[in-house]
Coordinates of N, CA and C in Angstrom, one line a residue:
M1 N 4.7 4.9 -8.6 CA 4.0 6.1 -7.8 C 3.8 5.9 -6.7
I2 N 3.0 5.2 -6.3 CA 2.7 4.6 -5.1 C 2.9 3.1 -4.5
V3 N 2.7 2.2 -5.7 CA 2.6 0.9 -5.0 C 4.1 0.3 -5.2
E4 N 5.1 0.9 -5.1 CA 6.3 0.6 -5.0 C 7.0 1.5 -3.5
T5 N 6.3 2.0 -3.0 CA 6.4 2.9 -1.7 C 6.8 2.1 -0.7
D6 N 7.3 2.4 0.3 CA 7.6 1.3 1.7 C 6.2 1.4 2.6
G7 N 5.3 2.8 2.2 CA 4.1 3.3 2.8 C 2.6 1.9 2.2
Y8 N 3.0 1.5 1.1 CA 2.1 0.9 0.3 C 2.2 -0.3 0.8
I9 N 3.3 -1.3 0.6 CA 4.0 -2.3 0.9 C 3.4 -2.7 2.8
D10 N 3.6 -1.6 3.2 CA 3.2 -1.7 4.8 C 1.8 -1.8 4.7
L11 N 0.7 -1.7 4.0 CA -0.5 -1.6 3.8 C -1.2 -2.9 3.4
I12 N -0.7 -3.4 2.3 CA -0.5 -4.6 1.9 C -0.2 -6.0 3.1
Q13 N 0.6 -5.3 3.8 CA 1.3 -6.3 5.0 C 0.1 -6.7 5.9
Y14 N -0.4 -5.1 6.0 CA -1.9 -4.8 7.2 C -2.9 -5.6 6.7
L15 N -3.0 -5.7 5.4 CA -4.1 -6.0 4.7 C -4.0 -7.8 4.9
T16 N -3.0 -8.1 4.5 CA -2.6 -9.5 4.8 C -2.7 -10.3 6.5
E17 N -2.6 -9.1 7.4 CA -2.6 -9.9 8.6 C -3.9 -9.5 9.3
N18 N -4.9 -8.9 8.1 CA -6.5 -8.6 9.1 C -7.3 -9.7 7.9
L19 N -6.3 -10.7 7.2 CA -7.1 -11.7 6.3 C -8.1 -12.2 7.4
P20 N -7.9 -12.4 8.2 CA -9.1 -13.1 9.5 C -10.3 -12.4 9.4
V21 N -10.0 -10.9 9.3 CA -11.4 -10.1 9.7 C -12.3 -10.1 8.8
L22 N -11.7 -10.2 7.2 CA -12.2 -10.5 6.1 C -12.7 -11.7 5.9
S23 N -12.4 -12.7 6.1 CA -12.8 -14.1 6.6 C -13.9 -14.2 7.1
E24 N -14.1 -13.8 8.4 CA -14.9 -13.7 9.2 C -16.5 -13.8 8.5
Q25 N -17.4 -14.8 8.5 CA -18.8 -14.5 8.2 C -19.7 -14.5 9.0
Q26 N -19.2 -14.1 10.2 CA -20.6 -13.8 11.5 C -20.5 -12.6 11.8
G27 N -21.9 -12.1 12.5 CA -22.1 -11.3 12.8 C -23.8 -10.7 12.3
S28 N -24.2 -9.5 12.5 CA -25.5 -9.3 12.5 C -25.9 -9.3 11.3
K29 N -25.0 -8.5 10.7 CA -25.4 -8.7 8.7 C -24.8 -9.3 8.0
A30 N -24.2 -10.6 8.4 CA -23.2 -11.7 7.7 C -23.6 -11.9 6.5
G31 N -22.9 -11.7 5.4 CA -23.5 -12.0 3.9 C -24.7 -11.8 3.7
T32 N -25.8 -10.5 4.1 CA -26.6 -10.0 3.5 C -26.5 -9.2 2.2
S33 N -25.3 -8.7 2.2 CA -25.6 -7.6 1.2 C -25.4 -8.3 0.0
S34 N -26.0 -7.6 -1.3 CA -26.1 -7.7 -2.2 C -24.9 -8.1 -3.2
Y35 N -23.8 -7.2 -2.7 CA -22.2 -7.4 -3.3 C -21.7 -8.0 -2.5
T36 N -20.3 -8.1 -3.5 CA -19.3 -9.1 -3.1 C -18.2 -8.0 -2.4
L37 N -17.5 -8.9 -1.8 CA -16.3 -8.2 -1.4 C -15.3 -7.2 -2.1
R38 N -15.1 -8.6 -3.3 CA -14.6 -7.6 -4.2 C -15.0 -6.3 -5.0
E39 N -16.6 -6.2 -5.1 CA -16.9 -5.0 -5.4 C -17.3 -3.9 -4.6
C40 N -17.1 -4.8 -3.3 CA -16.9 -3.2 -2.2 C -15.5 -2.6 -2.5
F41 N -14.4 -3.3 -2.3 CA -13.2 -2.8 -2.3 C -13.1 -1.9 -4.1
E42 N -13.6 -2.4 -5.2 CA -13.5 -2.1 -6.5 C -14.3 -0.7 -6.2
E43 N -15.4 -0.2 -6.1 CA -16.2 1.1 -5.5 C -15.6 1.6 -4.7
Q44 N -15.1 1.1 -3.7 CA -14.5 2.5 -2.9 C -13.2 2.9 -2.9
L45 N -12.8 2.0 -3.7 CA -11.1 2.3 -4.8 C -11.3 3.3 -5.8
S46 N -12.4 3.5 -6.4 CA -13.2 4.2 -7.7 C -13.2 5.4 -7.5
V47 N -14.2 5.2 -6.3 CA -14.7 6.2 -5.7 C -13.5 7.2 -4.8
Q48 N -12.4 6.8 -4.3 CA -11.6 7.5 -4.1 C -10.5 8.2 -5.0
I49 N -10.1 7.4 -5.8 CA -9.5 7.6 -7.0 C -10.0 8.9 -7.6
M50 N -11.2 9.0 -8.2 CA -12.1 10.1 -8.4 C -11.6 11.3 -7.6
S51 N -11.8 10.9 -6.2 CA -11.8 12.2 -5.6 C -10.5 12.7 -5.2
V52 N -9.0 12.0 -5.6 CA -8.2 12.0 -5.7 C -8.1 13.5 -7.0
C53 N -8.3 12.7 -8.1 CA -8.1 13.6 -9.3 C -9.4 14.7 -9.1
Q54 N -10.0 15.1 -8.6 CA -11.1 16.2 -8.8 C -10.6 17.0 -7.8
Q55 N -10.0 16.8 -6.5 CA -9.3 17.6 -5.7 C -8.1 18.2 -5.8
N56 N -7.4 17.6 -7.2 CA -6.0 18.2 -7.6 C -6.1 18.4 -9.0
D57 N -5.4 19.8 -9.5 CA -5.5 20.4 -10.6 C -4.5 19.5 -11.4
L58 N -4.7 17.9 -11.9 CA -3.7 17.1 -12.5 C -3.7 17.1 -14.0
D59 N -2.9 17.1 -14.6 CA -2.7 16.6 -15.9 C -3.4 15.3 -16.3
Q60 N -3.4 15.4 -17.9 CA -3.9 13.9 -18.2 C -2.9 12.8 -18.3
T61 N -1.7 13.5 -18.1 CA -0.7 12.1 -18.2 C -0.7 11.6 -16.5
M62 N -0.8 12.3 -15.3 CA -1.1 12.4 -14.2 C -1.7 11.3 -13.7
R63 N -3.3 12.0 -14.4 CA -4.5 10.7 -14.2 C -4.7 9.2 -15.0
I64 N -4.1 9.1 -15.8 CA -3.4 8.2 -16.6 C -2.9 7.5 -15.4
D65 N -1.9 7.8 -15.0 CA -0.7 7.1 -14.3 C -1.6 6.8 -12.7
I66 N -2.6 7.7 -12.3 CA -3.2 7.4 -11.2 C -3.9 5.7 -11.4
V67 N -4.8 6.1 -12.5 CA -5.5 4.9 -13.2 C -4.9 3.6 -13.4
R68 N -3.4 3.5 -13.6 CA -2.9 2.5 -13.7 C -2.2 2.2 -12.4
E69 N -2.1 3.2 -11.4 CA -2.1 2.8 -9.9 C -3.2 1.9 -9.3
A70 N -4.3 2.1 -9.7 CA -5.1 1.5 -9.0 C -5.6 0.3 -9.6
D71 N -5.2 0.4 -11.0 CA -5.4 -1.3 -11.4 C -4.3 -1.8 -11.0
A72 N -2.9 -1.6 -10.6 CA -2.3 -2.9 -10.1 C -2.4 -2.7 -8.5
I73 N -2.9 -1.9 -7.9 CA -3.7 -1.7 -6.4 C -4.6 -3.1 -6.3
L74 N -5.7 -3.0 -7.2 CA -6.7 -4.0 -7.4 C -6.5 -5.4 -7.7
Y75 N -5.4 -6.1 -8.6 CA -4.7 -6.6 -8.6 C -3.8 -7.6 -7.4
D76 N -3.4 -6.5 -6.7 CA -2.8 -6.9 -5.4 C -3.5 -7.6 -4.4
F77 N -5.0 -6.9 -4.3 CA -6.4 -7.2 -3.7 C -6.5 -8.5 -4.1
E78 N -6.5 -8.8 -5.6 CA -6.6 -10.3 -5.6 C -5.9 -11.2 -5.6
E79 N -5.0 -10.9 -5.2 CA -3.6 -11.6 -4.9 C -3.7 -12.1 -3.7
V80 N -4.1 -11.0 -2.6 CA -4.1 -11.3 -1.2 C -5.5 -11.8 -0.7
L81 N -6.2 -11.7 -1.6 CA -7.7 -11.8 -0.8 C -8.4 -12.7 -1.7
A82 N -7.9 -13.2 -2.6 CA -8.3 -14.3 -3.5 C -9.7 -15.3 -3.0
S83 N -9.3 -15.7 -1.7 CA -10.0 -16.8 -0.9 C -11.3 -15.8 -0.4
V84 N -11.5 -14.9 -0.3 CA -12.7 -14.3 0.4 C -13.0 -13.3 -0.6
L85 N -12.8 -12.9 -1.8 CA -13.1 -11.7 -2.4 C -14.7 -11.9 -3.0
D86 N -15.4 -13.2 -3.2 CA -16.7 -13.5 -3.4 C -17.6 -13.7 -2.1
N87 N -17.1 -13.4 -1.1 CA -18.1 -13.4 -0.1 C -18.9 -12.1 0.2
H88 N -20.0 -12.0 0.5 CA -20.7 -11.0 0.7 C -20.2 -10.5 2.3
P89 N -19.8 -9.1 2.2 CA -19.2 -8.7 3.1 C -19.9 -8.2 4.2
T90 N -19.9 -8.1 5.7 CA -20.4 -7.8 7.1 C -20.0 -6.4 7.1
L91 N -21.1 -5.7 7.9 CA -21.2 -4.4 7.8 C -19.7 -3.7 8.3
E92 N -19.0 -4.8 9.5 CA -17.6 -4.4 10.1 C -16.7 -4.7 9.0
Q93 N -16.7 -5.6 8.2 CA -15.8 -6.0 7.2 C -16.3 -4.6 6.0
E94 N -17.2 -4.1 5.6 CA -17.3 -2.8 4.7 C -16.7 -1.3 5.5
E95 N -16.6 -1.6 6.7 CA -16.3 -0.3 7.8 C -14.6 -0.5 7.3
F96 N -14.0 -1.8 7.3 CA -12.7 -2.2 7.4 C -12.1 -1.6 5.7
V97 N -13.0 -2.1 5.2 CA -12.5 -1.8 3.6 C -12.6 -0.2 3.6
T98 N -13.8 0.7 3.6 CA -13.6 2.0 3.7 C -12.5 2.8 4.5
E99 N -12.1 2.1 5.8 CA -11.2 2.6 6.4 C -9.6 2.3 5.7
F100 N -9.4 1.1 5.0 CA -8.4 0.9 4.3 C -8.2 1.6 3.0
I101 N -9.3 1.6 2.1 CA -9.0 2.8 1.0 C -8.9 4.0 1.5
G102 N -8.9 4.5 2.2 CA -8.9 5.7 3.1 C -7.5 6.1 2.9
L103 N -6.8 4.7 3.6 CA -5.2 4.6 4.0 C -4.8 5.3 2.3
I104 N -5.3 4.0 1.2 CA -4.7 4.3 0.0 C -4.9 5.4 -0.4
K105 N -6.0 6.1 -0.5 CA -6.3 7.7 -0.7 C -5.3 8.6 -0.2
N106 N -5.1 8.3 1.4 CA -3.9 9.2 1.7 C -2.6 9.3 0.9
L107 N -2.2 7.9 0.7 CA -0.7 7.9 -0.2 C -1.0 8.7 -1.6
F108 N -1.9 8.4 -2.2 CA -2.0 9.3 -3.5 C -2.0 10.6 -3.2
D109 N -2.7 11.3 -2.0 CA -2.9 12.4 -1.6 C -1.3 13.1 -1.3
A110 N -0.8 12.6 -0.6 CA 0.8 12.4 0.0 C 1.9 12.6 -1.5
R111 N 1.4 12.0 -2.5 CA 2.2 11.5 -3.7 C 2.2 12.9 -4.7
V112 N 0.7 12.8 -4.8 CA 0.5 14.0 -5.7 C 0.7 15.4 -5.0
K113 N 0.9 15.8 -4.3 CA 1.1 17.4 -3.3 C 2.4 17.1 -3.4
A114 N 3.4 16.2 -3.5 CA 4.9 15.8 -3.2 C 5.6 16.7 -4.5

């Protein structure tokens, strides 16, 4: 669906290029959150996947395909971000994750509406 598209590959490359941003533990709120960067990615992705499904009239098969894609995306995140996923995110990192997952949602929206 989207994990084999050029747009998704570009987003994973962008994520890889921004690994230093996600590796930094400096800042006003560094490491003070009770959850990990992994949980932040998982939560944001699940919220956006639910949003895609709720905003569109999708049949069961399409919903299952979207959930499978989300699993593949999380697997890719684990591959790219393995060294930082257990860190507690800073506010800046949380904002980056939110924006990045928003871009993933845009790919789903474009695919569902096509």
